[in-house]
XYZ file of C-alpha atoms in Angstrom:
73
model
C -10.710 -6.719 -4.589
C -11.020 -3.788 -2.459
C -7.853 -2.447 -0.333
C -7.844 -0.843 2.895
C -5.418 0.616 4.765
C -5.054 2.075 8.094
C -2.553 3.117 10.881
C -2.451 4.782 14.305
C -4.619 7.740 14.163
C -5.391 7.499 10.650
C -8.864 5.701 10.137
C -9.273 3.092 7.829
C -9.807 3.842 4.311
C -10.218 2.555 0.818
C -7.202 3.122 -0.915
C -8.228 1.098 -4.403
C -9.496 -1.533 -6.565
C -7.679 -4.194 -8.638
C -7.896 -7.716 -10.227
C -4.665 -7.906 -9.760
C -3.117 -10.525 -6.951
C -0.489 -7.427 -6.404
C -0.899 -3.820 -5.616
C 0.462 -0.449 -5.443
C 0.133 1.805 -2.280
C 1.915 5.093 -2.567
C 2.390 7.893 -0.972
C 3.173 6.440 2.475
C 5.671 7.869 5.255
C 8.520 6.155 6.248
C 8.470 5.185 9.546
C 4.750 4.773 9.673
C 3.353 0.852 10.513
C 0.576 0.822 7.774
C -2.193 -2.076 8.242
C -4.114 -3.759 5.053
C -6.711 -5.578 4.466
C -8.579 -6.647 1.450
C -11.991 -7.533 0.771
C -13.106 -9.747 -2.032
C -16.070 -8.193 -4.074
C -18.079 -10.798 -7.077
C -19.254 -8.814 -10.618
C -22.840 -8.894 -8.871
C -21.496 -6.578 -5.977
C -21.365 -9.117 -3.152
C -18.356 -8.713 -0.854
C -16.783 -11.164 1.736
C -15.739 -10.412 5.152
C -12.447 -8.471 5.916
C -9.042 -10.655 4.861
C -6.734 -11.065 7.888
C -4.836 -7.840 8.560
C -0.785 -7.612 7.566
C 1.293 -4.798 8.109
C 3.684 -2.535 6.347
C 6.467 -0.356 7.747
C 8.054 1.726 4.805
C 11.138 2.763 5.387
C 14.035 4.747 3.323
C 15.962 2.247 0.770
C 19.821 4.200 -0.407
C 20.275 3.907 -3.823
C 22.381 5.402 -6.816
C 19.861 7.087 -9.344
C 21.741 6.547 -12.472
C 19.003 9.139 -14.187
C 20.220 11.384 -12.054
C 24.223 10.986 -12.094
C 26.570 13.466 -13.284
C 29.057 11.823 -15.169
C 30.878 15.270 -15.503
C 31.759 15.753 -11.481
């Protein structure tokens, strides 16, 4: 598969390949609504239309980092 991605102001762009069924974007904002779509690509090179499009809003998730905890304080 092939995944897009694209938002307001920010043209789309291909972001990655995978075999996978999931998929790892990173290095989005919070705040931002992202919009994906996939296409579908066979080992000869052919590749389907565009999937439907979903969305994405990231946003910040609070958290205790144990890695980071002090036990001393």
């Amino acid at each position: 598969y092939e995944v897009y991605v694209f938002a307001a102001n920010i043209p789309q762009k291909l972001v990655g390949n995978t075999t996978n069924l999931t998929f790892l974007v990173s290095n989005l904002q919070n705040g931002i609504t992202y919009f994906f779509r996939i296409k579908a690509i066979t080992r000869s090179g052919a590749s389907s239309d565009f999937s439907q499009t979903v969305q994405a809003r990231p946003s910040i998730v609070l958290a205790e980092d144990y890695d980071l905890y002090d036990s001393s304080l």
